[in-house]
Structure formats: structure tokens, C-alpha cells
Coordinates of N, CA, C and O and ligand atoms in Angstrom, one line a residue:
X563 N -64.0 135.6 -87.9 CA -63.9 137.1 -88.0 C -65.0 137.8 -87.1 O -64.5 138.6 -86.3
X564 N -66.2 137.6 -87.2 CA -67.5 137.2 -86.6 C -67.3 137.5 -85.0 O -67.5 138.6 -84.4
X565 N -66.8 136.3 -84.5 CA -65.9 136.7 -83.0 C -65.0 137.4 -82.6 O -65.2 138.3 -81.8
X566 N -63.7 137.3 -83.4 CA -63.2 138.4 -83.1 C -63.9 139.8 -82.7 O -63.7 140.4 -81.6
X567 N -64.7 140.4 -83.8 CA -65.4 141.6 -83.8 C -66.2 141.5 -82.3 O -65.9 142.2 -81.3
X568 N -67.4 140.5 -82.1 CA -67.6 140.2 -80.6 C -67.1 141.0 -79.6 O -67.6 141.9 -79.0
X569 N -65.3 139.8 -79.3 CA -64.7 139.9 -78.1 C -64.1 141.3 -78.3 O -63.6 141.6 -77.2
X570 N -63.8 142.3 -79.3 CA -62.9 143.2 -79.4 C -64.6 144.5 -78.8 O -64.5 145.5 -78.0
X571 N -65.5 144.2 -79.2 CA -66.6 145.0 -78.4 C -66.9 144.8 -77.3 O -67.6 145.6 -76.7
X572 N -66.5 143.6 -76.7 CA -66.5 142.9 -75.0 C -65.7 144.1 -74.4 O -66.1 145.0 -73.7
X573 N -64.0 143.6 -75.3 CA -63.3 144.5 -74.6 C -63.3 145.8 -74.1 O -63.0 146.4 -73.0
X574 N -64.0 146.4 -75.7 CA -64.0 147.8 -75.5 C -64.8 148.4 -74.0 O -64.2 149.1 -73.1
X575 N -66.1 147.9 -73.9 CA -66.8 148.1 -72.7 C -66.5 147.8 -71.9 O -67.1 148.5 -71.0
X576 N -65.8 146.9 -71.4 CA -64.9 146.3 -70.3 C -64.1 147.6 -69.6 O -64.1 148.1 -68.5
X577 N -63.3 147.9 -70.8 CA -62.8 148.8 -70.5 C -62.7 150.2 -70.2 O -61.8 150.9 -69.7
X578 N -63.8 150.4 -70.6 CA -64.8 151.7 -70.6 C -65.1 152.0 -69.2 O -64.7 152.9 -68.6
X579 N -66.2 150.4 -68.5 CA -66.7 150.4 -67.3 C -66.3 150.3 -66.2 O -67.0 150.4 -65.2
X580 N -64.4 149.8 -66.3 CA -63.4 149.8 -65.4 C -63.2 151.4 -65.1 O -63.2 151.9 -64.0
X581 N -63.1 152.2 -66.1 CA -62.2 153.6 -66.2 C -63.2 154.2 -65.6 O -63.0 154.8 -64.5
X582 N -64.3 154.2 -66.0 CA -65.5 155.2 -65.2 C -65.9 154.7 -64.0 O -66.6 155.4 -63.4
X583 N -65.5 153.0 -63.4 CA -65.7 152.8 -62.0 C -64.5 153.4 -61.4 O -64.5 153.5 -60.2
X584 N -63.2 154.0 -62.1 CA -62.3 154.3 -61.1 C -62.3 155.9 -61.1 O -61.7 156.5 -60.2
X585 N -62.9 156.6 -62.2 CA -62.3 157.7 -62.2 C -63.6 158.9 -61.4 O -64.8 158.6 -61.1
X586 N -63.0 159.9 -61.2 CA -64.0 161.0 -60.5 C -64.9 161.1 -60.8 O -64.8 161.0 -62.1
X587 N -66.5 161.2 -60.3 CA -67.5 161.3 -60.8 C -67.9 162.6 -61.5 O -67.8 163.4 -60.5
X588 N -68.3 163.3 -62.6 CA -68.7 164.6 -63.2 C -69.3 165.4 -62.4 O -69.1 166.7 -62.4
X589 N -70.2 164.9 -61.4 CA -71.1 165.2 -60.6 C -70.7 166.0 -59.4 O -69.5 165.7 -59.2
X590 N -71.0 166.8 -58.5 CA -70.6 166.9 -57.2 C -71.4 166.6 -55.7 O -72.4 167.2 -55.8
X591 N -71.3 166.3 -55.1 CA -71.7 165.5 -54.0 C -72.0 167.0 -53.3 O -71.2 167.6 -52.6
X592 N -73.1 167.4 -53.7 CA -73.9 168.5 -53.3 C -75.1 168.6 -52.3 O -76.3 168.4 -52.8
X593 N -75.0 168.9 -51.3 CA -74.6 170.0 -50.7 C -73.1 170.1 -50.1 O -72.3 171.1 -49.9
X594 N -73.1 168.7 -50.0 CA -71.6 168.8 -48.9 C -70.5 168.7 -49.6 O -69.6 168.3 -48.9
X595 N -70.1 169.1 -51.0 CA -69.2 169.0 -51.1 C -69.2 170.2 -52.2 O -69.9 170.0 -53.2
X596 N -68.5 171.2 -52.1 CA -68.8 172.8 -52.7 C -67.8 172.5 -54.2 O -66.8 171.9 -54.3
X597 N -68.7 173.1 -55.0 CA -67.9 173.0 -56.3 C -67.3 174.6 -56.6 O -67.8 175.7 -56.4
X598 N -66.0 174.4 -57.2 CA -65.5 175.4 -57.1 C -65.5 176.5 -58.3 O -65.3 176.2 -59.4
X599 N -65.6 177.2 -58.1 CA -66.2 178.8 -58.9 C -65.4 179.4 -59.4 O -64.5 179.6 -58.6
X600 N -65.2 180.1 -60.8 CA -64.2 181.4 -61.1 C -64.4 182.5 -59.8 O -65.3 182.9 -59.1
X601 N -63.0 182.7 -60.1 CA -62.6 183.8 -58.6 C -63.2 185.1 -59.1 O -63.0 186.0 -58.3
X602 N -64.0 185.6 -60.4 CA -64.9 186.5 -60.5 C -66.5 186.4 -60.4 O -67.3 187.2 -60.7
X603 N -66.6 185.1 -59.8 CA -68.1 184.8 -59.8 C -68.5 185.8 -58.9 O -67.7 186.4 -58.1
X604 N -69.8 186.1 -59.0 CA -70.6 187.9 -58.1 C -71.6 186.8 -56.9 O -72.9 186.8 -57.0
X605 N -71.0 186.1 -55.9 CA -71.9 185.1 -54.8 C -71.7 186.4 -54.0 O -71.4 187.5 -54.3
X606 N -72.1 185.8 -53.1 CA -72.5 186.5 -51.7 C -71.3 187.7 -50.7 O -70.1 187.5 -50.5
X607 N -71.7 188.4 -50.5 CA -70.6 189.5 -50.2 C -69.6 189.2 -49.0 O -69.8 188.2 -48.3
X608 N -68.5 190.1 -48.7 CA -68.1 189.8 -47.5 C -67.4 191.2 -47.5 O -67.0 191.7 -48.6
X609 N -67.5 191.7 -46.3 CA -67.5 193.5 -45.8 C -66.1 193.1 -45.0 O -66.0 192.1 -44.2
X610 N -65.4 193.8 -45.2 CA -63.6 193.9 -44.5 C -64.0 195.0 -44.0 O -64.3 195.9 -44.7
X611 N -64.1 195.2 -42.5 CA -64.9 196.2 -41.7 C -64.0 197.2 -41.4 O -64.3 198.4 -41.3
X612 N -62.5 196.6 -41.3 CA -61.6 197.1 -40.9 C -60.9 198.4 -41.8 O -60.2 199.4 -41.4
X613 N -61.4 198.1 -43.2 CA -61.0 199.0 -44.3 C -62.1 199.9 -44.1 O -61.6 201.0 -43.7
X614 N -63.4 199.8 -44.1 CA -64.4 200.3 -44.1 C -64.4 202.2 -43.8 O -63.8 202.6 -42.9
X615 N -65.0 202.8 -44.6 CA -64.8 204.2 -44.3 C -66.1 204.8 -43.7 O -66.2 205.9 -43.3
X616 N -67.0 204.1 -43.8 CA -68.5 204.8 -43.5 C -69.2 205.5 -44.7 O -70.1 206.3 -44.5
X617 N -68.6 205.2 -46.4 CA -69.0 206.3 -47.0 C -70.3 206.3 -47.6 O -70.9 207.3 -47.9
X618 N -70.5 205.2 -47.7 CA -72.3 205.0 -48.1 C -72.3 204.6 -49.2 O -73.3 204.3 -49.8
X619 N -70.9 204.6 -49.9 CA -71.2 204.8 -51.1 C -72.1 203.4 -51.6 O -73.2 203.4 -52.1
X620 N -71.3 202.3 -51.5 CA -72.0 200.9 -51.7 C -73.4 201.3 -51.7 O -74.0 201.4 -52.8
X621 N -74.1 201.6 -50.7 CA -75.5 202.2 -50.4 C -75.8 202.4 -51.6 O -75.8 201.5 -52.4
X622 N -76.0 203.6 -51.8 CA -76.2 204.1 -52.7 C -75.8 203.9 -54.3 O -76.1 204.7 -55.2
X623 N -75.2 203.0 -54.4 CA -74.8 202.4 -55.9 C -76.0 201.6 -55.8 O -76.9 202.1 -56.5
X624 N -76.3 200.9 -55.4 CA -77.1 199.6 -54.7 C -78.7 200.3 -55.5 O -79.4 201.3 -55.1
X625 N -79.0 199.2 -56.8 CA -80.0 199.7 -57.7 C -81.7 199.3 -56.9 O -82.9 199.6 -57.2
X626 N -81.2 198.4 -55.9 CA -82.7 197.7 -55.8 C -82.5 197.8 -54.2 O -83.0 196.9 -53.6
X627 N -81.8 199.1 -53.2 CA -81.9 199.1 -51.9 C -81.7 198.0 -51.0 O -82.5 197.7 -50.2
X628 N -80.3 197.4 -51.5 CA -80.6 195.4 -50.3 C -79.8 196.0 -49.5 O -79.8 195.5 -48.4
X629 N -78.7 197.1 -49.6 CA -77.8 197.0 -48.3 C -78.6 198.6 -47.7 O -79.3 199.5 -48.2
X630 N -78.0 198.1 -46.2 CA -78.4 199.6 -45.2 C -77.4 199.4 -44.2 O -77.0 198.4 -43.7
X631 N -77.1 200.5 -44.1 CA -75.3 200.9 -43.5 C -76.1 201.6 -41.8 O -77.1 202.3 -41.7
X632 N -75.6 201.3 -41.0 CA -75.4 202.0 -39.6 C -74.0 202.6 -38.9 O -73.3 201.9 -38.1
X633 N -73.7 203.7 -39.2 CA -72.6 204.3 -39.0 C -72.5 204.4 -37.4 O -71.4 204.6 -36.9
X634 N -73.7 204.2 -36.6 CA -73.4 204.8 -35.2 C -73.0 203.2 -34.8 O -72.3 203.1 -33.8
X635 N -73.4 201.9 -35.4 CA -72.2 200.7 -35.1 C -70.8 200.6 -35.3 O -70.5 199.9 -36.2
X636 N -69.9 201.1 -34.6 CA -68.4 200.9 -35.1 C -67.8 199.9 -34.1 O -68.0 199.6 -33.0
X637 N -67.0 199.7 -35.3 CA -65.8 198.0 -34.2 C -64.5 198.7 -34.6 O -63.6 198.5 -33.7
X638 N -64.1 199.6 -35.9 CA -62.7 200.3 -35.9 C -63.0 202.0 -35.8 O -64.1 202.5 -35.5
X639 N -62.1 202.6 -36.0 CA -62.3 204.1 -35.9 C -62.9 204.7 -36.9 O -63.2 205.9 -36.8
X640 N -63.4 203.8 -38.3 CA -64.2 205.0 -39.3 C -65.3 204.2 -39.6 O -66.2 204.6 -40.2
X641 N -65.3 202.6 -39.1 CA -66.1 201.7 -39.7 C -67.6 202.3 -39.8 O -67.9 203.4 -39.4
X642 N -68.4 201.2 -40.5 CA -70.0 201.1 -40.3 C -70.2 199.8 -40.4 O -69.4 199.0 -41.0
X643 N -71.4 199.3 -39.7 CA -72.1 197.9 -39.9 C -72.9 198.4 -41.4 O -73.4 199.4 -41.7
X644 N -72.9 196.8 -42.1 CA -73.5 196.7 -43.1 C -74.5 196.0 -42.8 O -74.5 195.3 -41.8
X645 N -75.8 196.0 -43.7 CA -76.8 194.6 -43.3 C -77.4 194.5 -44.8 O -78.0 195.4 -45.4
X646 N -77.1 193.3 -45.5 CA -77.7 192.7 -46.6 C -79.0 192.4 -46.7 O -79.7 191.9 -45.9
X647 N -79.4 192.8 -47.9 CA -81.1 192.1 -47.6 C -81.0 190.9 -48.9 O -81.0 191.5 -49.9
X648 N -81.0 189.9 -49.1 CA -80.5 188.6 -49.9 C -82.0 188.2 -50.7 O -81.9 187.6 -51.7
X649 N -83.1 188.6 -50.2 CA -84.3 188.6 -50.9 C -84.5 189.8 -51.9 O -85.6 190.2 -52.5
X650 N -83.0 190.5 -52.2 CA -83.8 192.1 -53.1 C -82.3 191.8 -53.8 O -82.3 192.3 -54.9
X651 N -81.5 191.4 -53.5 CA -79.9 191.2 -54.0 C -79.9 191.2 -55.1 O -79.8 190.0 -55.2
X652 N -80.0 191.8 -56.3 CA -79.3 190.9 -58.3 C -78.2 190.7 -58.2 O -77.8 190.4 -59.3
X653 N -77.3 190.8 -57.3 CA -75.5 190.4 -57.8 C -75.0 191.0 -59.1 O -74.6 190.4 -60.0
X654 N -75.3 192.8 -59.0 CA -75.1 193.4 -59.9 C -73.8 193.6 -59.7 O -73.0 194.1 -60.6
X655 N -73.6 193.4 -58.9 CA -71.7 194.1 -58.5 C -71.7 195.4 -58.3 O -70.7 195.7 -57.6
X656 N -72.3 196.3 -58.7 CA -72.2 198.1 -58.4 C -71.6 198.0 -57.1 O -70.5 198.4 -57.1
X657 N -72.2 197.4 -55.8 CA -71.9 198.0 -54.5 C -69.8 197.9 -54.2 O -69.0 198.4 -53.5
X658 N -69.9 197.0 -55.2 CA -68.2 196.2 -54.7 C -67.6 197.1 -55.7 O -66.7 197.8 -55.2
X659 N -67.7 197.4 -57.0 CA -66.9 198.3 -57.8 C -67.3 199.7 -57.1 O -66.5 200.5 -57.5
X660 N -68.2 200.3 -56.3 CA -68.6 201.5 -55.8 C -67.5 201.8 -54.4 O -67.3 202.9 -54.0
X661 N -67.1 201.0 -54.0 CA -66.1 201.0 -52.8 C -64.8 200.8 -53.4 O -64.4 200.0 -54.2
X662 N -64.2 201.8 -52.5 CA -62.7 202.5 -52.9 C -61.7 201.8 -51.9 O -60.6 201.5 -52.0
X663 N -62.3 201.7 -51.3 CA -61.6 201.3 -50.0 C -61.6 199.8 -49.8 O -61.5 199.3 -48.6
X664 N -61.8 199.0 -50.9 CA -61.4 197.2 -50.0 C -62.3 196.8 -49.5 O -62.4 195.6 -49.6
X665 N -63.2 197.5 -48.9 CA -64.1 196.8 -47.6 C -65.2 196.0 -47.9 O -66.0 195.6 -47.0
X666 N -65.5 195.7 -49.7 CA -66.4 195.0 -50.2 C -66.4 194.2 -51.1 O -66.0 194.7 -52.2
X667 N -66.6 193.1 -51.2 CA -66.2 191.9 -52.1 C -67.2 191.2 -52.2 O -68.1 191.1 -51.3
X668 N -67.3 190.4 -53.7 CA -68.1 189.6 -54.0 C -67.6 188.0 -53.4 O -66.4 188.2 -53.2
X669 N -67.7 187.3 -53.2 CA -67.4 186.0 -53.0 C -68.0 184.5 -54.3 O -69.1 184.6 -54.9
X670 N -67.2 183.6 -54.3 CA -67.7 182.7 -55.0 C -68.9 182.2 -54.1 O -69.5 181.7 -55.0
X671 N -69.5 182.1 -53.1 CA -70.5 181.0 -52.4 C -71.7 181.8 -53.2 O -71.9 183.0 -53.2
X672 N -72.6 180.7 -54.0 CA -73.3 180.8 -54.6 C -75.0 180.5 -54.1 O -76.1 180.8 -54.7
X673 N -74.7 179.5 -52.7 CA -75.8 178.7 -52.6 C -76.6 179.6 -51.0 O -76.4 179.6 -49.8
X674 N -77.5 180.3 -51.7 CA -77.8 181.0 -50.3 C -79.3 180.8 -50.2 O -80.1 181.7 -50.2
X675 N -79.6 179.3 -50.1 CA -80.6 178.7 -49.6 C -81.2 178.6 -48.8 O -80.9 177.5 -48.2
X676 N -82.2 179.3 -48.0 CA -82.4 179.0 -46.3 C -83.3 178.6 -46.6 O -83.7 178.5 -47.7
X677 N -84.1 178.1 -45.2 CA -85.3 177.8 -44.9 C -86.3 178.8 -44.7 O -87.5 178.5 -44.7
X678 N -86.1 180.3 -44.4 CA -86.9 181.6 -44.9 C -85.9 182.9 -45.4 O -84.8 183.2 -45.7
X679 N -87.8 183.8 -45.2 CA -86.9 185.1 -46.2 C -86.0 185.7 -45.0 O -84.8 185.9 -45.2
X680 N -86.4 185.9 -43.9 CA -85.8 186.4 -42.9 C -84.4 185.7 -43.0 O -83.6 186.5 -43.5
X681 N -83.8 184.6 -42.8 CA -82.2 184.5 -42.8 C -81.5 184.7 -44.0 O -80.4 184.4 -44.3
X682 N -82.7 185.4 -44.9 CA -81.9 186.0 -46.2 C -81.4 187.4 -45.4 O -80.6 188.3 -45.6
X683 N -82.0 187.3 -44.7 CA -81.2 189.2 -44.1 C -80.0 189.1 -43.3 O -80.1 189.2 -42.1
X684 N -78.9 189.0 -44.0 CA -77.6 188.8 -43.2 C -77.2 190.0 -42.5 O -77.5 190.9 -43.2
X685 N -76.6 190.3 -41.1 CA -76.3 191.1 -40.3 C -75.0 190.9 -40.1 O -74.4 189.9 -40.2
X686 N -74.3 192.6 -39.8 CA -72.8 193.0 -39.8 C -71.9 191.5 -39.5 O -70.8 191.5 -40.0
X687 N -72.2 190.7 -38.8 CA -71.7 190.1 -38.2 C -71.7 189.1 -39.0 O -70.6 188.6 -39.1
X688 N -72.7 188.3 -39.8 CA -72.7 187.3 -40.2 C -71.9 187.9 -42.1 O -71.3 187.0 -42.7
X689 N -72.1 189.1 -42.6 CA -71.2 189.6 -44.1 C -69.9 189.8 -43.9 O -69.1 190.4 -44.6
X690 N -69.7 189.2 -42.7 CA -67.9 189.9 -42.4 C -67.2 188.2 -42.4 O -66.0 187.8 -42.6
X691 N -68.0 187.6 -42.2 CA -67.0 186.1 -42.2 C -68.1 185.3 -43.4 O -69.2 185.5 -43.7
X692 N -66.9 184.3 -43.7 CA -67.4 183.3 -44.6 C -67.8 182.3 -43.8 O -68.6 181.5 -44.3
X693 N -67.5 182.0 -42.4 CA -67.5 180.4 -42.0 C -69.1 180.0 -42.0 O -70.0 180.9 -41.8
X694 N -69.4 178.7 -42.2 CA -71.0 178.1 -42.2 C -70.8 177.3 -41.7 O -69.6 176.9 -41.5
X695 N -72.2 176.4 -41.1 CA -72.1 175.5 -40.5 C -71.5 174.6 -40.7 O -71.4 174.7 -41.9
X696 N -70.9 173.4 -40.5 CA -70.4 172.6 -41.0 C -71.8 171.5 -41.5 O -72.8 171.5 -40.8
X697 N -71.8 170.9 -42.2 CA -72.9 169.5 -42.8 C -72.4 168.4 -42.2 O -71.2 168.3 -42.2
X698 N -73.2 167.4 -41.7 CA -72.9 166.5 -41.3 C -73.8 165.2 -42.0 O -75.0 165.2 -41.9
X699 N -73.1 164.1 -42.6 CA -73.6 163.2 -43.6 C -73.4 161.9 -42.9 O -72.2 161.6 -42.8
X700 N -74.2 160.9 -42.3 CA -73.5 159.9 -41.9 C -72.3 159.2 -41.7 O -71.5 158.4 -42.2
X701 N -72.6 160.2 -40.5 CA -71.1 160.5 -39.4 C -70.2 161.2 -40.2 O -69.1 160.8 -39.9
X702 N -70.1 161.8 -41.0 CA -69.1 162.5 -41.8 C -69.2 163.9 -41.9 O -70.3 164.2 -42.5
X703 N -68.2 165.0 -41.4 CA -68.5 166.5 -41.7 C -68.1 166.5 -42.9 O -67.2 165.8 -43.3
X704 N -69.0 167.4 -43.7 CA -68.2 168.3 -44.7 C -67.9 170.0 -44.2 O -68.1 170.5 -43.2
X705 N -67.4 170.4 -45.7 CA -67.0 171.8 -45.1 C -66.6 172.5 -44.0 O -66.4 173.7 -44.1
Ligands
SF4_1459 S1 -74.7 193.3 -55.8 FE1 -76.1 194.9 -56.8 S2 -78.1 194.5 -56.0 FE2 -76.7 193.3 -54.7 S3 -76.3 194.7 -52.9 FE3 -74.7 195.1 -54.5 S4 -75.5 196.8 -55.7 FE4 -77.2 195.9 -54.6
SF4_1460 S1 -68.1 199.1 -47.7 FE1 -66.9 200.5 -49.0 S2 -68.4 201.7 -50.1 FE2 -69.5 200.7 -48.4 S3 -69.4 202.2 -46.7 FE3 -67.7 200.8 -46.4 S4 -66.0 201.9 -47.5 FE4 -67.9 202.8 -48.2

């Protein structure tokens, strides 16, 4: 009886440590491999320039002054450049519910890690696209 009980506890672990050598790890292979976010998460912005009206309003919702608008930059007929300051940001959301017009969105990318405070200061150019570098891992891209 004795044994039985044993080999039926062999088994159980046997089979435990087969299922968890084959199945997905809980974990994510982070940095390079991005875990995915509710589509209401408040990450990092992205400005649709093209919508854009010039109205400031984002501005000025903006409780702790991170965005500053340049109207005399235009790329469409009513646009403005935006410029992020990522060191003053709370991801309150005001600036994106404050715009009428589309031209401001929160994004899921959560990880806005640099190596200083300066490339926390994103420029028109870099809040209008999402693309990043790609990572490269022994010999392998991610992203
Ligand atoms: S999320 Fe809040 S703190 Fe950040 S720029 Fe928008 S209004 Fe300002
Ligand atoms: S992003 Fe929206 S709120 Fe900000 S200036 Fe452009 S249209 Fe106005």
C-alpha cells in the first residue's frame, strides 16, 4: 500500500514537471519581449498631427506643465508641434480627454526608461510615431 502511495507521488511530479517544462513561462522575456497591456492603459502619448487644430487646449489641461505646443511648426494646414516633458508627466489623462479633435492618445508602451532626463523630452517628431529601436539579443531582434 506503502508503495503504491510512493510511485502514485512519483507520478504526480513527473507529471507536473513535464507540463511546466512544456508550457509558456508566467514570466516575460523583458525587455525584448513587450507584455501586452489593457487598451485603456494611460503609457506614453502619440499626437495624430494631422487631426491636430492648434488649440492648446491639451496645454492647458496639463496639471503639472509637461506638454508645450509650437504653433509657428506646421506639417498640415492648422497643425502644431507638440513636445513632451516625460520627467513632469503623471499620466493623468486630462491632456487626451481635453482634445476634441483625435490628435491625442494615450498608448499602452509603458516602459520609458532612458539612460537620461533629457531623452525623457520627446520632440514633435519622436510623439507622433510609436516605432523604437529594435533590441538585439544574441543575434536575435526583438520588436
Ligand atoms: S497625462 Fe496628465 S500630466 Fe501627462 S501630459 Fe497629459 S495632462 Fe499632463
Ligand atoms: S493635440 Fe488636440 S488639444 Fe492639443 S492642440 Fe492639438 S487638437 Fe488641440
Amino acid at each position: 500500500m506503502g508503495m503504491i502511495r510512493v510511485l502514485g507521488d512519483i507520478f504526480r511530479v513527473l507529471k507536473h514537471i513535464v507540463r511546466q517544462t512544456f508550457s509558456r513561462p508566467f514570466t516575460y522575456f523583458y525587455p525584448f519581449e513587450d507584455r501586452e497591456y489593457p487598451e485603456r492603459t494611460r503609457g506614453r502619448h502619440i499626437h495624430i498631427r494631422e487631426n491636430c487644430t492648434a488649440c492648446g487646449q491639451c496645454v492647458r489641461a496639463c496639471p503639472v506643465v509637461a506638454i508645450r505646443i509650437d504653433k509657428s511648426d506646421r506639417k498640415y494646414e492648422k497643425d502644431a508641434a507638440l513636445y513632451f516633458d516625460y520627467t513632469r508627466c503623471i499620466f493623468c489623462g486630462l491632456c487626451v480627454e481635453a482634445c476634441r479633435f483625435n490628435a491625442l492618445f494615450h498608448t499602452p508602451v509603458v516602459d520609458l526608461s532612458e539612460p537620461s532626463r533629457e531623452a525623457l523630452h520627446y520632440d514633435p517628431e519622436r510623439i507622433e510615431t510609436l516605432e523604437r529601436e529594435p533590441l538585439e539579443w544574441r543575434g536575435r531582434r526583438f520588436r
